[in-house]
Coordinates of C-alpha atoms in Angstrom, one line a residue:
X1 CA 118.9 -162.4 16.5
X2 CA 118.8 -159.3 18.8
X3 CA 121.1 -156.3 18.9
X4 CA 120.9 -157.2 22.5
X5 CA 121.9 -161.4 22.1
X6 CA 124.8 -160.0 19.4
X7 CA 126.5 -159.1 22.5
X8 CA 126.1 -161.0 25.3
X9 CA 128.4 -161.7 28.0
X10 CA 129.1 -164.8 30.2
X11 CA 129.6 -166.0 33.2
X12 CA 129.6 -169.2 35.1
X13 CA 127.6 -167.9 38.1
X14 CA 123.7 -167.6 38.1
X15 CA 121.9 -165.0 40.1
X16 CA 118.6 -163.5 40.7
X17 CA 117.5 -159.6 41.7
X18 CA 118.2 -160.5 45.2
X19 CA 121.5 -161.9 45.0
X20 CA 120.4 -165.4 45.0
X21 CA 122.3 -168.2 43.3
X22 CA 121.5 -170.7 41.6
X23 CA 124.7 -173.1 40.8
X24 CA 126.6 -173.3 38.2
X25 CA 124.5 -173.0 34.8
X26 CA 125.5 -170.7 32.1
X27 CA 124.2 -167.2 32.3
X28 CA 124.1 -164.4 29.4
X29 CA 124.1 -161.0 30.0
X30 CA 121.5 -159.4 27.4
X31 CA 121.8 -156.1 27.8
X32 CA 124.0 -153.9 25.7
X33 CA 127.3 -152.2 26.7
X34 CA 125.4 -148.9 25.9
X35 CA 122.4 -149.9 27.7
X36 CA 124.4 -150.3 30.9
X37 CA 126.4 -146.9 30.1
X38 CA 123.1 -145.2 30.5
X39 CA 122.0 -147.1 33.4
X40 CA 125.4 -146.2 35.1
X41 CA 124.9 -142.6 34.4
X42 CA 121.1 -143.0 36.1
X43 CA 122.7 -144.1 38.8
X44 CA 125.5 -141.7 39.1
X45 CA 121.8 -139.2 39.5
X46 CA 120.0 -141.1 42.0
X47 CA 122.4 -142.2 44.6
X48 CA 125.8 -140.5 44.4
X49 CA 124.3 -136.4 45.1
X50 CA 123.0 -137.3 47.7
X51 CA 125.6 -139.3 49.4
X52 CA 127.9 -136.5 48.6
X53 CA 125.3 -133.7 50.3
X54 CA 125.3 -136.2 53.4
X55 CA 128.8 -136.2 53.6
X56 CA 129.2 -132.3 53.3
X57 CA 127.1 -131.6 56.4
X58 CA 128.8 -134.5 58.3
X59 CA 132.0 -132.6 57.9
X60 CA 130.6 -129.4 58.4
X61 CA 128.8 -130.3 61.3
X62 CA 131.7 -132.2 63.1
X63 CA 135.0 -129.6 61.9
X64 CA 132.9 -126.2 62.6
X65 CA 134.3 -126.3 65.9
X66 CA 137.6 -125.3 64.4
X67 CA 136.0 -122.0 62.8
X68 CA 134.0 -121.1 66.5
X69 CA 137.8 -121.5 67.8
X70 CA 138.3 -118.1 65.7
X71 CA 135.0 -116.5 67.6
X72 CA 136.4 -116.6 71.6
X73 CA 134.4 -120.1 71.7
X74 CA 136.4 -121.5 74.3
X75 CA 136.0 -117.9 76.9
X76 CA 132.2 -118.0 76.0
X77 CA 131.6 -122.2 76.8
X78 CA 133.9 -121.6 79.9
X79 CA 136.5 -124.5 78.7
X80 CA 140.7 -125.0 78.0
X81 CA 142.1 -126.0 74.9
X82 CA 143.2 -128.9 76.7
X83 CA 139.4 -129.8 77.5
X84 CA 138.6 -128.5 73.9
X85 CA 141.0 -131.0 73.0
X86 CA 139.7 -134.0 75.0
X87 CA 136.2 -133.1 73.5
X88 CA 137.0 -133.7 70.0
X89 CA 138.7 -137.3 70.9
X90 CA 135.4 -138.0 73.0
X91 CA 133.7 -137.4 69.5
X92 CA 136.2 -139.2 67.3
X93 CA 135.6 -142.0 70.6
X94 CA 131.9 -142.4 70.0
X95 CA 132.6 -142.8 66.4
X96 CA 134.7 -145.6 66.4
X97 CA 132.8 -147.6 69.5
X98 CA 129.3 -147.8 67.2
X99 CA 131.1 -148.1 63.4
X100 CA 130.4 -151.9 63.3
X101 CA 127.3 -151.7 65.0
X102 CA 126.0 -149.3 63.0
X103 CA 127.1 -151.4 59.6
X104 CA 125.3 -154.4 61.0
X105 CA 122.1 -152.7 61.0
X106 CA 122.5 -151.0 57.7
X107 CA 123.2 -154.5 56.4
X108 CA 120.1 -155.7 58.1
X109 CA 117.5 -152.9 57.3
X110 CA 119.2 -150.8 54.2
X111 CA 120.4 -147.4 53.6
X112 CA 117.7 -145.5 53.2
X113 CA 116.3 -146.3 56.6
X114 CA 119.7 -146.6 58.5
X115 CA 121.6 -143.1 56.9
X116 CA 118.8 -141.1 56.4
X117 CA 117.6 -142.1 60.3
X118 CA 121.9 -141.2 61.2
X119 CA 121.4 -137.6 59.5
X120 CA 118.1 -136.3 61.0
X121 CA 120.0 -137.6 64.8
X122 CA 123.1 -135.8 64.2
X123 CA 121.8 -132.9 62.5
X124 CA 119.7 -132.0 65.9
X125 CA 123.2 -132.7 67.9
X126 CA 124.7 -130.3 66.0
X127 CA 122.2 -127.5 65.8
X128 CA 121.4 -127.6 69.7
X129 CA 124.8 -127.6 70.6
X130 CA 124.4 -123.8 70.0
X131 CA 123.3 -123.7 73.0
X132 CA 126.0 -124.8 75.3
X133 CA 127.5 -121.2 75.7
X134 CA 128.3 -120.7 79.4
X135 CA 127.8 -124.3 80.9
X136 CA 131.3 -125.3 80.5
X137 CA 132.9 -128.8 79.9
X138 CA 130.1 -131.1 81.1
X139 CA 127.3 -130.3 78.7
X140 CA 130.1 -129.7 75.8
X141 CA 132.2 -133.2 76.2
X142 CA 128.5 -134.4 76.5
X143 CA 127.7 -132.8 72.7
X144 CA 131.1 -134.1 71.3
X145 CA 130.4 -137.6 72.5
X146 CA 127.0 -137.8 71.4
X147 CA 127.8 -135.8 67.5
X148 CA 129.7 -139.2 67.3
X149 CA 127.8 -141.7 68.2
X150 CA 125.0 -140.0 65.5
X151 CA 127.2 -139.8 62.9
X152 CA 129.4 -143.4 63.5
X153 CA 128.0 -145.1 60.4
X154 CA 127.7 -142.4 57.3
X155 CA 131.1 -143.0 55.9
X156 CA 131.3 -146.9 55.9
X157 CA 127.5 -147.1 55.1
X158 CA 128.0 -144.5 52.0
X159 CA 131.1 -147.0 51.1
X160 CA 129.3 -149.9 51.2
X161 CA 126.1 -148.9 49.7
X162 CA 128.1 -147.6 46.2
X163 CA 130.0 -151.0 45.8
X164 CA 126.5 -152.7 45.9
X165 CA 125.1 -150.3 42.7
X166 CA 128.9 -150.2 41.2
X167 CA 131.0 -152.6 39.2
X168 CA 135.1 -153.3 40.5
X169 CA 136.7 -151.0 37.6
X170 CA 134.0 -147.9 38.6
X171 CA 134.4 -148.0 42.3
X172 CA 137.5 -146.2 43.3
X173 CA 136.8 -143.6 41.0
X174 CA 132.7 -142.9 42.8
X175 CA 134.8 -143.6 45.8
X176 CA 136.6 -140.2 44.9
X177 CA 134.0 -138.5 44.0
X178 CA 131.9 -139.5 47.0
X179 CA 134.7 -138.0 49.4
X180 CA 134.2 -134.1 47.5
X181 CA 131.7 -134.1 49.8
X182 CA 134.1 -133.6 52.7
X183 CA 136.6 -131.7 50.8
X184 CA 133.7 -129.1 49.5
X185 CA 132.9 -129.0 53.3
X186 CA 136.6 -128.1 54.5
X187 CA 137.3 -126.2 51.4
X188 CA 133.8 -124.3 52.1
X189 CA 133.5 -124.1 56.1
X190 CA 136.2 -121.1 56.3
X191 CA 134.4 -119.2 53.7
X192 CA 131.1 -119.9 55.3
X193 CA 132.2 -119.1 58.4
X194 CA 133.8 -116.0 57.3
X195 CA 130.5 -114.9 56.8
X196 CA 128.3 -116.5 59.2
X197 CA 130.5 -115.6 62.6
X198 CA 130.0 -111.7 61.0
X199 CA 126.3 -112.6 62.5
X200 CA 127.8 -111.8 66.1
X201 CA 124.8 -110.0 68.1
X202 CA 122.0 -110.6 66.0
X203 CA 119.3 -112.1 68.4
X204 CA 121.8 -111.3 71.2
X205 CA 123.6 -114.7 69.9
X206 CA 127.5 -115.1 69.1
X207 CA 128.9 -115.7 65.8
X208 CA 129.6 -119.0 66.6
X209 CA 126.0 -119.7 67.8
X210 CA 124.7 -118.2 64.7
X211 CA 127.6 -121.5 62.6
X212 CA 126.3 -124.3 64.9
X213 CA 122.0 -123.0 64.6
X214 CA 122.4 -122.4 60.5
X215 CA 125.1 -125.1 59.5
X216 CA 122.9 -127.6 61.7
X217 CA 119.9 -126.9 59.9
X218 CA 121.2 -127.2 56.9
X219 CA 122.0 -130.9 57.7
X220 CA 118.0 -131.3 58.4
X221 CA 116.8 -130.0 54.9
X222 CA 119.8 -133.0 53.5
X223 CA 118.1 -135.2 55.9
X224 CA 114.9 -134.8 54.6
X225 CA 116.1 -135.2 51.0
X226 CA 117.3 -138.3 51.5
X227 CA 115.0 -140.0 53.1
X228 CA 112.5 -138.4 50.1
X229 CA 115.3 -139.4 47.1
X230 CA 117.5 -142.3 47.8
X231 CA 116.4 -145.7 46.7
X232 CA 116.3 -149.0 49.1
X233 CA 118.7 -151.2 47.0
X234 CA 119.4 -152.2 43.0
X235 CA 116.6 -155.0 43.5
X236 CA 114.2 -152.2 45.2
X237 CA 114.9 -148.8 43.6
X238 CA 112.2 -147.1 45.5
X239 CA 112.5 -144.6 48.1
X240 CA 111.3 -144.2 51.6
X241 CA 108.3 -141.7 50.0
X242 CA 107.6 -144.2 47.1
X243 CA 109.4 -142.5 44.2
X244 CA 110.5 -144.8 41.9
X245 CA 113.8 -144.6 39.9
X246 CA 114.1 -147.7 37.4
X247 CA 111.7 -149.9 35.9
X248 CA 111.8 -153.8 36.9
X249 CA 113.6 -154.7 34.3
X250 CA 116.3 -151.6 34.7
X251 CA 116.7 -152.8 38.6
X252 CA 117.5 -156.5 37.3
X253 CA 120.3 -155.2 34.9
X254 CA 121.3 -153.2 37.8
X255 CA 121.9 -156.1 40.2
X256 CA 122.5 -158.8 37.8
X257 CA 125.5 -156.6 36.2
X258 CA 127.4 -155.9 39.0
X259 CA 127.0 -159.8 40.7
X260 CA 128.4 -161.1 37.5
X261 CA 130.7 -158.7 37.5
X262 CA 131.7 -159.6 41.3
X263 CA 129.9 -162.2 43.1
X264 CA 130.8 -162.2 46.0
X265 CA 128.6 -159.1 46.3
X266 CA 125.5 -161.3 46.5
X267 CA 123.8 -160.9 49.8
X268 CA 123.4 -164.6 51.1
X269 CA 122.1 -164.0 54.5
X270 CA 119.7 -161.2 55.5
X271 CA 122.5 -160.2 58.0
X272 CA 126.3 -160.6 58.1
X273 CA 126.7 -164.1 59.3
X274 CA 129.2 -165.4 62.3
X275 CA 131.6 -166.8 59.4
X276 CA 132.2 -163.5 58.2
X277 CA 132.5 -161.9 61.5
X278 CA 135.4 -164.1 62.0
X279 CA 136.7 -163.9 58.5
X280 CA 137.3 -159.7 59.3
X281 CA 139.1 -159.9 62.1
X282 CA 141.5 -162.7 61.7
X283 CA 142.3 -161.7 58.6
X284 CA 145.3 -160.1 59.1
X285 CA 146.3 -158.3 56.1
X286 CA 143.8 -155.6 56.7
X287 CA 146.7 -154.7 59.4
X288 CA 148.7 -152.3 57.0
X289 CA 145.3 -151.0 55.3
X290 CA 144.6 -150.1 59.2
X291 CA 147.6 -148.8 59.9
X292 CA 148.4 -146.7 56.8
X293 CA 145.3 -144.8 57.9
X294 CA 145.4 -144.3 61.5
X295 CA 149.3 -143.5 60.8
X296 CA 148.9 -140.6 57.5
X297 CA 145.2 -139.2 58.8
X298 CA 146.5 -138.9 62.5
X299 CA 149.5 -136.8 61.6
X300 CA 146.5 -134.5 59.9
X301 CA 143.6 -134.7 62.0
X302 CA 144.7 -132.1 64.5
X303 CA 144.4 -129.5 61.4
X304 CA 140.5 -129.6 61.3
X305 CA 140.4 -128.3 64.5
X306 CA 143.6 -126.1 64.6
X307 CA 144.3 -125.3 61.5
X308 CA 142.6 -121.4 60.9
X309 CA 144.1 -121.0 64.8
X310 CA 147.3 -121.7 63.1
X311 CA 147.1 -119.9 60.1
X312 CA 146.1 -116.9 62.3
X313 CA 148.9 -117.1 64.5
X314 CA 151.3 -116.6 61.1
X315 CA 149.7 -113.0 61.9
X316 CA 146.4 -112.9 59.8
X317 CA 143.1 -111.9 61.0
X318 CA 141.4 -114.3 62.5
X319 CA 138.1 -114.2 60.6
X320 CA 140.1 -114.0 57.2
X321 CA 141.9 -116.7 58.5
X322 CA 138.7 -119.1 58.1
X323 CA 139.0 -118.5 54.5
X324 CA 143.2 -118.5 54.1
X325 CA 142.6 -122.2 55.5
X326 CA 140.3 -123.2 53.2
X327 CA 142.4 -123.0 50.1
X328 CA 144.1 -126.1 50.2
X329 CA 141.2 -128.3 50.9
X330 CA 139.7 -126.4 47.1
X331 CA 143.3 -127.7 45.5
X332 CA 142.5 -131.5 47.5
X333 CA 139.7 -131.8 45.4
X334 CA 140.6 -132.2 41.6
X335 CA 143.9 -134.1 42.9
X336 CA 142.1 -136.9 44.6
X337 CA 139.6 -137.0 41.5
X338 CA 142.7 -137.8 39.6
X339 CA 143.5 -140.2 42.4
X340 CA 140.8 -141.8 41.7
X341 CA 140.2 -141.7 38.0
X342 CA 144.0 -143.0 37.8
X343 CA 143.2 -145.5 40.0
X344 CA 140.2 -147.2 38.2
X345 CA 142.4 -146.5 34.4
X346 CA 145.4 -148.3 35.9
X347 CA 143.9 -151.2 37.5
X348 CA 146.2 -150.4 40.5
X349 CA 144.9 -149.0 43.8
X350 CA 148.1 -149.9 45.9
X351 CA 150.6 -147.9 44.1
X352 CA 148.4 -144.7 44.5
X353 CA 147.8 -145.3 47.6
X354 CA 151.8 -145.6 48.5
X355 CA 152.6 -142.7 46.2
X356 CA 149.9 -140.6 48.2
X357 CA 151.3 -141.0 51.8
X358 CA 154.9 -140.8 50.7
X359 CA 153.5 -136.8 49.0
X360 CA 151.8 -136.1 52.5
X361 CA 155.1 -137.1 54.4
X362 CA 157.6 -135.2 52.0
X363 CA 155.5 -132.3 53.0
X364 CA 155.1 -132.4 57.0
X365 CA 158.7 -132.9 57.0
X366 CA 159.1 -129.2 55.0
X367 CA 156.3 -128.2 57.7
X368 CA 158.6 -129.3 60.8
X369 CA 161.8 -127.8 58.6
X370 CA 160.2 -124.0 58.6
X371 CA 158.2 -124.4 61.3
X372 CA 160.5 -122.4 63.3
X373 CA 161.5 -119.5 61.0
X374 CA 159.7 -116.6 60.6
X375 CA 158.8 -117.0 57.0
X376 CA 155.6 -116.6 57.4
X377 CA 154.4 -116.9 53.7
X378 CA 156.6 -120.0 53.2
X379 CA 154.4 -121.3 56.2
X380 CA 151.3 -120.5 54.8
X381 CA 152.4 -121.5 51.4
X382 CA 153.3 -125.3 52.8
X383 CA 150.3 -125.8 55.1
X384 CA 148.5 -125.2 52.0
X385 CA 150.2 -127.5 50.6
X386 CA 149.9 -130.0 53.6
X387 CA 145.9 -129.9 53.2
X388 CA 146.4 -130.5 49.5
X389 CA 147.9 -133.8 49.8
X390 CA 146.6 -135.0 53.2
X391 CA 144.2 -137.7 51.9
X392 CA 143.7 -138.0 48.2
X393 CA 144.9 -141.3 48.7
X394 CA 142.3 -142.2 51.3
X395 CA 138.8 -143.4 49.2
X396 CA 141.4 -145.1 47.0
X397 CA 142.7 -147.6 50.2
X398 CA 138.9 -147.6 51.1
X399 CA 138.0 -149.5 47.1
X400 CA 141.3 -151.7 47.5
X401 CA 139.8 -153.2 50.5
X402 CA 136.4 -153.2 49.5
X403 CA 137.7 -155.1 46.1
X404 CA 139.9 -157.9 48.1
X405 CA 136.7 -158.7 50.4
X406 CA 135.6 -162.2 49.7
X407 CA 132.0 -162.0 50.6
X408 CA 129.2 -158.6 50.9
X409 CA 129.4 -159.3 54.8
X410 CA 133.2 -159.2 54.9
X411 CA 132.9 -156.2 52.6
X412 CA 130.4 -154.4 54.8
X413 CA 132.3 -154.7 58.3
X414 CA 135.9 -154.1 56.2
X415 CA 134.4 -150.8 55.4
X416 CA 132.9 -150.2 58.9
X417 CA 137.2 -151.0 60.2
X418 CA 138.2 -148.9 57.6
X419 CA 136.7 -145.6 59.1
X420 CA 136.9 -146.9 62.3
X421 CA 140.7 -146.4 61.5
X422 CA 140.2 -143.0 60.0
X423 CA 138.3 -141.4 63.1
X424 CA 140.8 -143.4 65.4
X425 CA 142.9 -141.3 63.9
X426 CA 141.1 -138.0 65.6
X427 CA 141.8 -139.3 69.0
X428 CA 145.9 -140.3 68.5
X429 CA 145.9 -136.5 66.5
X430 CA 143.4 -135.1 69.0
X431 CA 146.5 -133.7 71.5
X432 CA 149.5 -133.1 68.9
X433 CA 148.7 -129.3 69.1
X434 CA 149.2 -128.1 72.7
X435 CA 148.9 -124.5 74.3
X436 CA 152.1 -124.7 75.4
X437 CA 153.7 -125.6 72.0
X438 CA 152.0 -123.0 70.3
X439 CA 152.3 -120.6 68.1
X440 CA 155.7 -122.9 66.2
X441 CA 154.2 -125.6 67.4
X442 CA 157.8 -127.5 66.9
X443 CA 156.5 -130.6 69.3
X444 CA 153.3 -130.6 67.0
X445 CA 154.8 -130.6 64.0
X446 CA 157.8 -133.4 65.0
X447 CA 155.1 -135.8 66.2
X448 CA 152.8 -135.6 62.6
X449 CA 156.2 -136.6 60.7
X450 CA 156.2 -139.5 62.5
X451 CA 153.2 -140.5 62.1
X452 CA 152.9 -139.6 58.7
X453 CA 156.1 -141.9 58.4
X454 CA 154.5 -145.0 60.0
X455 CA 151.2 -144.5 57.5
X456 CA 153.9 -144.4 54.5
X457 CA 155.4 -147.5 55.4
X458 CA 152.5 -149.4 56.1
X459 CA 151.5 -148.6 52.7
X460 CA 154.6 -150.0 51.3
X461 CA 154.3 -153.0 53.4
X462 CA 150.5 -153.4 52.3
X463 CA 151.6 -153.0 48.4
X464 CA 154.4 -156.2 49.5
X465 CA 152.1 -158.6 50.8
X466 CA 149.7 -158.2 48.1
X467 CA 152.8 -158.7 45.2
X468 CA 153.8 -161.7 47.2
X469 CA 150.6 -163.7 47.9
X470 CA 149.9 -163.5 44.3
X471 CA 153.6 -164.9 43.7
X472 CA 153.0 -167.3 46.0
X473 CA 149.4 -168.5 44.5
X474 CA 150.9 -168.7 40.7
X475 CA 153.6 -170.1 42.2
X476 CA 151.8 -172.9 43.5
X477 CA 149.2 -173.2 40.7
X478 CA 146.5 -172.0 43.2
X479 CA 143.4 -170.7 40.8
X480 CA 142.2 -169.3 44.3
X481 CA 141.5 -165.7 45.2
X482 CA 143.4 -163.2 43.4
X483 CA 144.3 -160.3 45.5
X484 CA 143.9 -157.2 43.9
X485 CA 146.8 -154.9 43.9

């Protein structure tokens, strides 16, 4: 007998490379734990770099707009920060109108068509909106709008694309480690832009034009990769240009480990059926998921935009400002790792989740507290502090919906409402910080408290239903669906 048939595994759930099952028979696993180690780290290679680049020029394509603030962007367009404002919600607007549209495609055709098609579109958005200098609110509302409708299906379609190659106790920590590609970009854009708006009259262009032209392009080069690199599916581990990354036999282990690890990941229909249309949105304890985002990202969101406008208002240069700002989003990054890596080790997303938007809260309160005083260090010291915790817990509600899906359908659209949420969260955030308010910002500051407090207390609410359904089922002797908490 075989090193290999020494260790099989088993499950009462037959499926084929394409997700296909076939009753009830008795299956064996024979591949070997370290087999499947090295298989996992292949696919850590093929797939999750390049989600990660993706996701850096999303961010920096849709949050430069904050650095241009630092650059007289709104003299040179011919707009008010209240029209600067109403921009940005028109983008976060676009977003959320195409995210389940946009996941029913990628369901239908696959991610290497659907995101790599979603970079090249927003990448041109965002490099010709350079070019909007002096033609005032039309054309740039026009931009905003049309940045989000281009980039409405990255996040959910990066989501949902890892829990197809990725087995339940893996996810939240790739989950993670997909989302350093938006902390790199926040932590990075003020240092970049330190740099770039320096650029101001080369070509007769302004610093700003010079962020928009080179930041965009960058997101074309990404584009290009991806559509050269990143694999169709675990069955079809070939790219758009025909480079292959696993043998046959390497895509089968691929696809059979991670349906008999979870199969309700098997993709039945070639599209997400009626059935799980309706299964989404009556299901009604996504409610607190929803609302624990749009609640803790909204008292935030307002900080992509304003936040090195604020930090220059404590009295720093407004250039070096771009780079104060970005310090927090550099200390963001190994604490949501750890979010993430405790998650998966722990077996529990909901308690880090909960912990995570009760950090964020305790903080925005000592925001509001000083924001009146003129300790200007203590200011800068605690909005640091603010980015640091502002969404650690985020990817890791993201893999605690994804896990309590019931079918690959379900899952895709969950993900889909999930950022829907998240960029909802731009338009309720989009207005917090007002001209008038400025430079405490007291109004501001008040209204992110309480809507930091509502995203806390969904989570708690969230963690209860979950504890209680499971009472409930064990209660009852249901061997149902076990909710994972």
């Amino acid at each position: 007998m075989s090193e290999h048939e020494n260790e099989k595994q088993t499950s009462n759930v037959v499926v084929d490379s394409e997700g296909s099952s076939h009753g009830q028979e008795l299956i064996q696993a024979y591949w070997s734990p370290e087999q499947e180690k090295r298989l996992v780290r292949r696919i850590d290679i093929a797939i999750m770099p390049l989600l990660i680049l993706g996701f850096a020029v999303l961010q920096l394509d849709r949050s430069n707009i904050g650095n241009a603030m630092t650059d007289n962007f709104l003299k040179e367009v011919g707009i008010t920060q209240f029209e600067y404002n109403v921009g940005n919600q028109l983008m976060y607007l676009g977003i959320v109108l195409f995210e389940i549209p946009s996941n029913l495609v990628l369901y239908k055709v696959g991610p290497a068509i659907w995101i790599g098609f979603q970079i090249v579109a927003w990448g041109l958005v965002a490099t010709f909106q350079a070019f909007i200098k002096g033609h005032g609110y039309g054309p740039y509302i026009a931009t905003r709008f049309l940045l989000g409708i281009c980039e409405c299906g990255y996040i959910p379609a990066g989501l949902y694309t890892m829990t197809r190659f990725y087995k339940k106790d893996e996810i939240s920590k790739r989950f993670a480690v997909f989302f350093l590609g938006n902390m790199v970009a926040n932590a990075g854009a003020g240092l970049l832009a330190f740099g770039i708006l320096r650029m101001r009259g080369v070509a007769n262009l302004s610093g700003w034009q010079w962020l928009f032209l080179l930041e965009g392009m960058l997101t074309i080069v990404i584009a290009v990769l991806f559509i050269t690199l990143f694999p169709r599916s675990t069955s079809n581990p070939v790219s758009l240009a025909g480079l292959r990354h696993f043998t046959e036999e390497e895509a089968h282990i691929i696809t059979q480990r991670v349906l008999l690890d979870d199969p309700t990941k098997k993709h039945a229909h070639t599209h997400v059926s009626r059935e799980e249309l309706k299964a989404v949105f009556t299901n009604w304890k996504l409610i607190a998921h929803v609302m624990t985002t749009l609640g803790s990202l909204s008292a935030i969101a307002s900080l992509a935009s304003f936040g090195p406008s604020i930090v220059a208002s404590y009295g720093y240069k407004a250039i070096e400002a771009n780079a104060m700002n970005s310090i927090g989003y550099w200390i963001l990054i190994p604490v949501t790792l750890f979010w993430g890596w405790a998650a998966d080790k722990w077996g529990k997303r909901g308690p880090m989740v909960m912990f995570g938007t009760f950090i964020s809260f305790v903080f925005l309160i000592a925001q509001r507290c000083i924001a009146e005083t003129d300790k200007v260090t203590a200011k800068y010291a605690i909005i640091t502090v603010v980015y640091a915790s502002s969404f650690n817990w985020h990817p890791i509600n993201g893999s605690w919906m994804a896990l309590n899906a019931k079918s690959a359908g379900e899952r895709s659209i969950t993900m889909a409402i999930l950022i829907m949420a998240a960029n909802a969260s731009g338009i309720v955030g989009g207005q917090i910080f007002q001209a008038s308010d400025a430079p405490n910002y007291k109004v501001g500051w008040s209204v992110s408290v309480a809507l930091s407090c509502i995203g806390f207390v969904s989570s708690v609410v969230a963690n209860v239903q979950y504890w209680n359904l499971n009472r409930l089922n064990k209660k009852n002797g249901n061997a149902g669906f076990v909710y994972h908490p």
